[in-house]
Amino acid sequence: MKKAFFDLLPPASVAFVVLFWAMVPTWFVEKPWSLVLVSSAVAVFVQCLELIHERHAGWRINKRELFTDIFYVIFGATVIQWLTTNLADDPLAAVKKSLGIETQWAMHLPFLLQVMLVVLLVEFGQYWMHRLMHNQSFFWSTHAPHHHITQLNAMKGYVGNPLELFLISLSVISLFDLPQAAVFAALNVIGIVAVFAHANVRSDPPRWYSFFFTTIRHHSLHHTALSYEDTRCNYGCAIILFDRILGTFREGESEIVGQGERVRLSVREQFLFPLRPLIAMINARRETAETA
Ligand SMILES: [Zn+2]
Ligand SMILES: [Zn+2]
């Protein structure tokens, strides 16, 4: 009974957030904090689930992990959100307007199709960005801090280098005419699937769900500490279907997660990670100058 309840929680949560945004009054949708509020409630809810039905004792949340995760949730909702809006979404909306691009057909789709359209568009972009990050050294240096985490928890999807967090948030949604509630529902669906896919909760959703959506099994394998090569699969943060179609899907799961020697990075190290070659070069020159 308990197993069935936890296994069905991810699909039930996805259905709940879609219904929520379909029925919520417009004044709530228009509040600047509405999406942040619901996303935060989801993160708190799933974090609490970890306390009552954990997956691995080795991933148990502690104060240090919790405070780091909360820092990144707030950082994502403020700094990264501001950067994405001002450097990507608003300029793209301005291009749409100046070129006279109209997609009124999207405004007339049923709500569920609008949500699916946004989920698939955002996730398709994220899939390729994530795959690029595992195939090109500079992009990998921005994404590696996310892979240096040594345990998985509900809010770990928010943890990463700021440049990576910005890059992974890019999407073409601003080019489409869509109701705000449908966009928020889609972003919330992606968020809740990604939160469950990082959570230390013993929940293994039914096959029909894990065929389309990413689960902790698929994503923990993506975080495996086995080797860098072994992480090059299951790129879909929320939609694993793209991996199945594009040949990057791998079945399985991993309890031991991290990179290299599995050394946990501090927030400072996560922020400076892509600059490591530059810092090493400066230090080497300084040492050479001192010994000369
Ligand atoms: Zn990755
Ligand atoms: Zn991850």
Short mmCIF file of C-alpha atoms and ligand atoms in Angstrom, two decimals:
data_model
loop_
_atom_site.label_atom_id
_atom_site.label_comp_id
_atom_site.label_asym_id
_atom_site.label_seq_id
_atom_site.Cartn_x
_atom_site.Cartn_y
_atom_site.Cartn_z
CA MET A 1 0.00 0.00 0.00
CA LYS A 2 2.78 2.41 1.02
CA LYS A 3 4.82 1.36 -2.04
CA ALA A 4 1.89 1.93 -4.41
CA PHE A 5 1.25 5.34 -2.85
CA PHE A 6 4.85 6.51 -3.29
CA ASP A 7 5.18 4.97 -6.76
CA LEU A 8 2.11 6.87 -7.96
CA LEU A 9 3.11 10.19 -6.40
CA PRO A 10 5.12 11.56 -9.39
CA PRO A 11 2.33 10.99 -11.96
CA ALA A 12 -0.29 12.23 -9.49
CA SER A 13 1.79 15.37 -8.82
CA VAL A 14 2.14 16.08 -12.55
CA ALA A 15 -1.64 15.74 -12.98
CA PHE A 16 -2.22 17.93 -9.92
CA VAL A 17 -0.06 20.86 -11.13
CA VAL A 18 -1.67 20.80 -14.60
CA LEU A 19 -5.15 20.88 -13.01
CA PHE A 20 -4.03 23.55 -10.56
CA TRP A 21 -2.91 25.97 -13.29
CA ALA A 22 -5.98 25.14 -15.42
CA MET A 23 -8.30 26.17 -12.59
CA VAL A 24 -6.41 28.89 -10.73
CA PRO A 25 -7.84 32.46 -11.03
CA THR A 26 -6.12 34.91 -13.39
CA TRP A 27 -5.16 37.34 -10.59
CA PHE A 28 -2.99 34.58 -9.05
CA VAL A 29 -1.29 33.76 -12.36
CA GLU A 30 -0.49 37.45 -12.88
CA LYS A 31 1.28 37.85 -9.54
CA PRO A 32 5.07 37.97 -10.14
CA TRP A 33 5.64 35.44 -7.35
CA SER A 34 3.00 32.85 -8.34
CA LEU A 35 5.31 30.37 -10.16
CA VAL A 36 8.09 30.75 -7.58
CA LEU A 37 5.59 30.10 -4.78
CA VAL A 38 4.22 26.89 -6.32
CA SER A 39 7.68 25.65 -7.39
CA SER A 40 9.02 26.23 -3.87
CA ALA A 41 6.02 24.41 -2.35
CA VAL A 42 6.78 21.44 -4.63
CA ALA A 43 10.44 21.40 -3.54
CA VAL A 44 9.49 21.57 0.17
CA PHE A 45 6.87 18.82 -0.28
CA VAL A 46 9.31 16.41 -1.97
CA GLN A 47 12.10 17.27 0.49
CA CYS A 48 9.70 16.27 3.31
CA LEU A 49 8.94 12.97 1.51
CA GLU A 50 12.66 12.14 1.81
CA LEU A 51 12.27 12.19 5.59
CA ILE A 52 9.54 9.56 5.63
CA HIS A 53 10.50 7.18 2.76
CA GLU A 54 14.15 7.56 1.75
CA ARG A 55 15.82 5.71 -1.11
CA HIS A 56 19.41 5.49 0.17
CA ALA A 57 20.70 6.23 3.69
CA GLY A 58 23.89 7.56 2.07
CA TRP A 59 21.90 10.37 0.43
CA ARG A 60 20.22 11.46 3.68
CA ILE A 61 19.95 15.25 3.85
CA ASN A 62 22.04 17.09 6.44
CA LYS A 63 22.35 20.76 7.41
CA ARG A 64 25.26 21.52 5.08
CA GLU A 65 23.51 19.96 2.06
CA LEU A 66 20.17 21.56 2.94
CA PHE A 67 21.56 25.09 3.29
CA THR A 68 23.51 24.76 0.02
CA ASP A 69 20.40 23.51 -1.78
CA ILE A 70 18.22 26.32 -0.36
CA PHE A 71 20.86 28.87 -1.42
CA TYR A 72 20.65 27.57 -5.01
CA VAL A 73 16.83 27.56 -5.04
CA ILE A 74 16.84 31.24 -3.99
CA PHE A 75 19.73 32.03 -6.40
CA GLY A 76 17.78 30.41 -9.25
CA ALA A 77 14.55 32.27 -8.47
CA THR A 78 16.31 35.65 -8.25
CA VAL A 79 19.65 36.09 -10.08
CA ILE A 80 19.26 33.38 -12.74
CA GLN A 81 15.61 34.28 -13.33
CA TRP A 82 16.55 37.97 -13.74
CA LEU A 83 19.35 37.10 -16.20
CA THR A 84 17.12 34.77 -18.23
CA THR A 85 14.31 37.33 -18.45
CA ASN A 86 16.53 40.28 -19.33
CA LEU A 87 19.21 38.65 -21.49
CA ALA A 88 17.16 36.00 -23.29
CA ASP A 89 13.35 35.99 -22.97
CA ASP A 90 12.66 39.73 -23.31
CA PRO A 91 15.10 40.27 -26.24
CA LEU A 92 13.57 37.22 -27.98
CA ALA A 93 10.05 38.63 -27.42
CA ALA A 94 11.25 41.95 -28.91
CA VAL A 95 12.58 40.11 -32.00
CA LYS A 96 9.23 38.32 -32.31
CA LYS A 97 7.41 41.66 -32.21
CA SER A 98 9.71 43.45 -34.67
CA LEU A 99 9.52 40.59 -37.17
CA GLY A 100 5.73 40.40 -36.76
CA ILE A 101 5.82 36.71 -35.80
CA GLU A 102 2.33 35.54 -34.81
CA THR A 103 1.33 32.13 -33.47
CA GLN A 104 -2.31 32.80 -32.61
CA TRP A 105 -3.07 29.12 -33.39
CA ALA A 106 -1.24 28.27 -30.16
CA MET A 107 -3.61 30.52 -28.18
CA HIS A 108 -6.58 28.47 -29.44
CA LEU A 109 -5.22 25.02 -28.58
CA PRO A 110 -6.80 23.11 -25.66
CA PHE A 111 -5.00 23.84 -22.37
CA LEU A 112 -3.45 20.37 -22.14
CA LEU A 113 -1.96 20.65 -25.65
CA GLN A 114 -0.56 24.10 -24.82
CA VAL A 115 1.14 22.61 -21.75
CA MET A 116 2.50 19.68 -23.79
CA LEU A 117 3.78 22.05 -26.48
CA VAL A 118 5.74 24.11 -23.94
CA VAL A 119 7.06 21.03 -22.10
CA LEU A 120 8.31 19.47 -25.34
CA LEU A 121 9.81 22.72 -26.72
CA VAL A 122 11.64 23.56 -23.48
CA GLU A 123 12.81 20.00 -22.90
CA PHE A 124 13.99 19.50 -26.50
CA GLY A 125 16.22 22.57 -26.13
CA GLN A 126 17.42 21.43 -22.71
CA TYR A 127 18.15 17.94 -24.06
CA TRP A 128 20.54 19.31 -26.71
CA MET A 129 22.11 21.87 -24.37
CA HIS A 130 22.70 19.12 -21.79
CA ARG A 131 24.10 16.77 -24.45
CA LEU A 132 26.42 19.54 -25.68
CA MET A 133 27.62 19.99 -22.11
CA HIS A 134 28.69 16.32 -22.03
CA ASN A 135 30.43 16.53 -25.41
CA GLN A 136 32.41 19.78 -25.41
CA SER A 137 35.08 20.63 -22.84
CA PHE A 138 34.17 24.27 -22.09
CA PHE A 139 30.46 23.49 -21.76
CA TRP A 140 31.37 20.47 -19.61
CA SER A 141 33.37 22.77 -17.28
CA THR A 142 30.14 24.72 -16.63
CA HIS A 143 28.08 21.56 -16.05
CA ALA A 144 30.67 19.51 -14.10
CA PRO A 145 29.85 21.16 -10.72
CA HIS A 146 26.33 19.68 -10.97
CA HIS A 147 27.97 16.25 -11.41
CA HIS A 148 30.33 16.75 -8.48
CA ILE A 149 27.42 16.54 -6.03
CA THR A 150 27.90 13.36 -4.02
CA GLN A 151 24.29 12.68 -3.07
CA LEU A 152 20.90 13.31 -4.64
CA ASN A 153 18.12 15.27 -2.93
CA ALA A 154 14.91 17.06 -3.94
CA MET A 155 16.56 20.45 -4.59
CA LYS A 156 19.81 19.18 -6.16
CA GLY A 157 18.52 19.96 -9.67
CA TYR A 158 18.98 23.64 -8.80
CA VAL A 159 22.68 23.16 -7.89
CA GLY A 160 25.29 24.11 -10.47
CA ASN A 161 27.62 26.76 -11.84
CA PRO A 162 25.73 30.04 -12.60
CA LEU A 163 26.69 29.93 -16.29
CA GLU A 164 25.28 26.41 -16.61
CA LEU A 165 22.10 27.39 -14.78
CA PHE A 166 21.66 30.28 -17.21
CA LEU A 167 22.41 28.19 -20.32
CA ILE A 168 20.05 25.38 -19.30
CA SER A 169 17.23 27.89 -18.71
CA LEU A 170 17.30 29.16 -22.31
CA SER A 171 14.24 28.39 -24.43
CA VAL A 172 12.30 29.61 -27.48
CA ILE A 173 8.99 29.92 -25.63
CA SER A 174 8.97 33.73 -25.98
CA LEU A 175 8.46 33.25 -29.74
CA PHE A 176 5.01 31.77 -29.11
CA ASP A 177 1.68 33.38 -28.20
CA LEU A 178 0.51 31.33 -25.23
CA PRO A 179 -1.54 31.93 -22.08
CA GLN A 180 0.66 32.55 -19.03
CA ALA A 181 -1.13 29.80 -17.04
CA ALA A 182 -0.20 27.16 -19.67
CA VAL A 183 3.46 28.27 -19.65
CA PHE A 184 3.55 28.16 -15.84
CA ALA A 185 1.86 24.74 -15.79
CA ALA A 186 4.49 23.41 -18.22
CA LEU A 187 7.42 24.90 -16.27
CA ASN A 188 5.91 23.46 -13.10
CA VAL A 189 5.55 20.00 -14.70
CA ILE A 190 9.20 20.09 -15.81
CA GLY A 191 10.17 21.29 -12.33
CA ILE A 192 8.26 18.62 -10.43
CA VAL A 193 9.55 15.79 -12.65
CA ALA A 194 13.12 17.09 -12.24
CA VAL A 195 12.65 17.42 -8.47
CA PHE A 196 11.44 13.79 -8.19
CA ALA A 197 14.29 12.73 -10.55
CA HIS A 198 16.82 14.14 -8.05
CA ALA A 199 15.01 13.19 -4.84
CA ASN A 200 16.11 10.65 -2.25
CA VAL A 201 12.61 9.15 -2.21
CA ARG A 202 11.88 5.45 -2.70
CA SER A 203 9.43 5.99 -5.51
CA ASP A 204 9.50 3.95 -8.71
CA PRO A 205 6.67 5.19 -10.94
CA PRO A 206 4.81 2.84 -13.32
CA ARG A 207 6.32 2.00 -16.72
CA TRP A 208 3.87 4.18 -18.68
CA TYR A 209 5.18 7.17 -16.71
CA SER A 210 8.89 6.30 -16.92
CA PHE A 211 8.58 5.74 -20.67
CA PHE A 212 7.92 9.47 -21.13
CA PHE A 213 9.21 11.13 -17.97
CA THR A 214 12.65 11.00 -16.33
CA THR A 215 12.75 9.16 -12.99
CA ILE A 216 15.33 8.89 -10.23
CA ARG A 217 16.50 5.58 -11.77
CA HIS A 218 17.40 7.20 -15.11
CA HIS A 219 18.81 10.35 -13.59
CA SER A 220 20.86 8.67 -10.85
CA LEU A 221 22.52 6.62 -13.61
CA HIS A 222 23.29 9.92 -15.36
CA HIS A 223 24.99 11.03 -12.12
CA THR A 224 26.96 7.78 -11.67
CA ALA A 225 30.45 8.04 -10.19
CA LEU A 226 31.58 5.01 -12.25
CA SER A 227 33.27 7.15 -14.93
CA TYR A 228 32.71 10.31 -16.96
CA GLU A 229 31.87 8.14 -19.99
CA ASP A 230 29.10 6.45 -18.02
CA THR A 231 27.36 9.79 -17.43
CA ARG A 232 26.85 10.29 -21.17
CA CYS A 233 23.29 9.00 -21.25
CA ASN A 234 19.79 9.98 -20.08
CA TYR A 235 20.15 13.70 -20.85
CA GLY A 236 16.44 14.50 -20.56
CA CYS A 237 15.93 16.44 -17.33
CA ALA A 238 12.19 15.75 -17.41
CA ILE A 239 11.40 14.02 -20.74
CA ILE A 240 13.37 10.78 -21.10
CA LEU A 241 11.48 10.05 -24.33
CA PHE A 242 14.01 12.19 -26.24
CA ASP A 243 16.81 9.87 -25.08
CA ARG A 244 14.81 6.84 -26.20
CA ILE A 245 14.23 8.40 -29.65
CA LEU A 246 17.74 9.87 -30.09
CA GLY A 247 19.70 6.79 -28.93
CA THR A 248 21.13 8.07 -25.63
CA PHE A 249 18.85 6.13 -23.26
CA ARG A 250 20.33 3.66 -20.77
CA GLU A 251 18.37 1.53 -18.30
CA GLY A 252 19.59 1.17 -14.73
CA GLU A 253 20.35 3.25 -11.67
CA SER A 254 23.29 4.26 -9.52
CA GLU A 255 23.58 4.73 -5.78
CA ILE A 256 27.16 6.03 -5.88
CA VAL A 257 27.09 9.44 -7.53
CA GLY A 258 29.75 12.11 -8.13
CA GLN A 259 32.84 12.68 -10.27
CA GLY A 260 36.48 11.60 -10.02
CA GLU A 261 37.47 11.11 -6.39
CA ARG A 262 33.94 12.10 -5.31
CA VAL A 263 35.11 15.25 -3.56
CA ARG A 264 32.20 17.56 -2.68
CA LEU A 265 32.67 21.11 -4.03
CA SER A 266 31.93 24.23 -1.98
CA VAL A 267 29.69 26.94 -3.48
CA ARG A 268 32.83 29.02 -4.17
CA GLU A 269 34.44 26.09 -6.01
CA GLN A 270 31.23 25.52 -7.99
CA PHE A 271 31.17 29.18 -9.03
CA LEU A 272 34.88 29.25 -10.03
CA PHE A 273 34.99 25.79 -11.66
CA PRO A 274 35.11 26.88 -15.35
CA LEU A 275 37.91 29.33 -14.46
CA ARG A 276 40.16 26.59 -13.02
CA PRO A 277 42.54 26.42 -16.04
CA LEU A 278 42.89 30.23 -15.96
CA ILE A 279 43.52 30.27 -12.18
CA ALA A 280 46.10 27.45 -12.55
CA MET A 281 47.87 29.40 -15.32
CA ILE A 282 48.01 32.60 -13.22
CA ASN A 283 49.34 30.66 -10.21
CA ALA A 284 51.99 28.94 -12.37
CA ARG A 285 53.17 32.29 -13.75
CA ARG A 286 53.29 33.79 -10.26
CA GLU A 287 55.39 30.85 -9.02
CA THR A 288 57.73 31.17 -12.01
CA ALA A 289 58.11 34.93 -11.35
CA GLU A 290 58.82 34.31 -7.65
CA THR A 291 61.50 31.69 -8.32
CA ALA A 292 63.19 33.77 -11.04
ZN ZN B 1 24.73 15.99 -16.95
ZN ZN B 2 21.05 16.20 -12.14
#
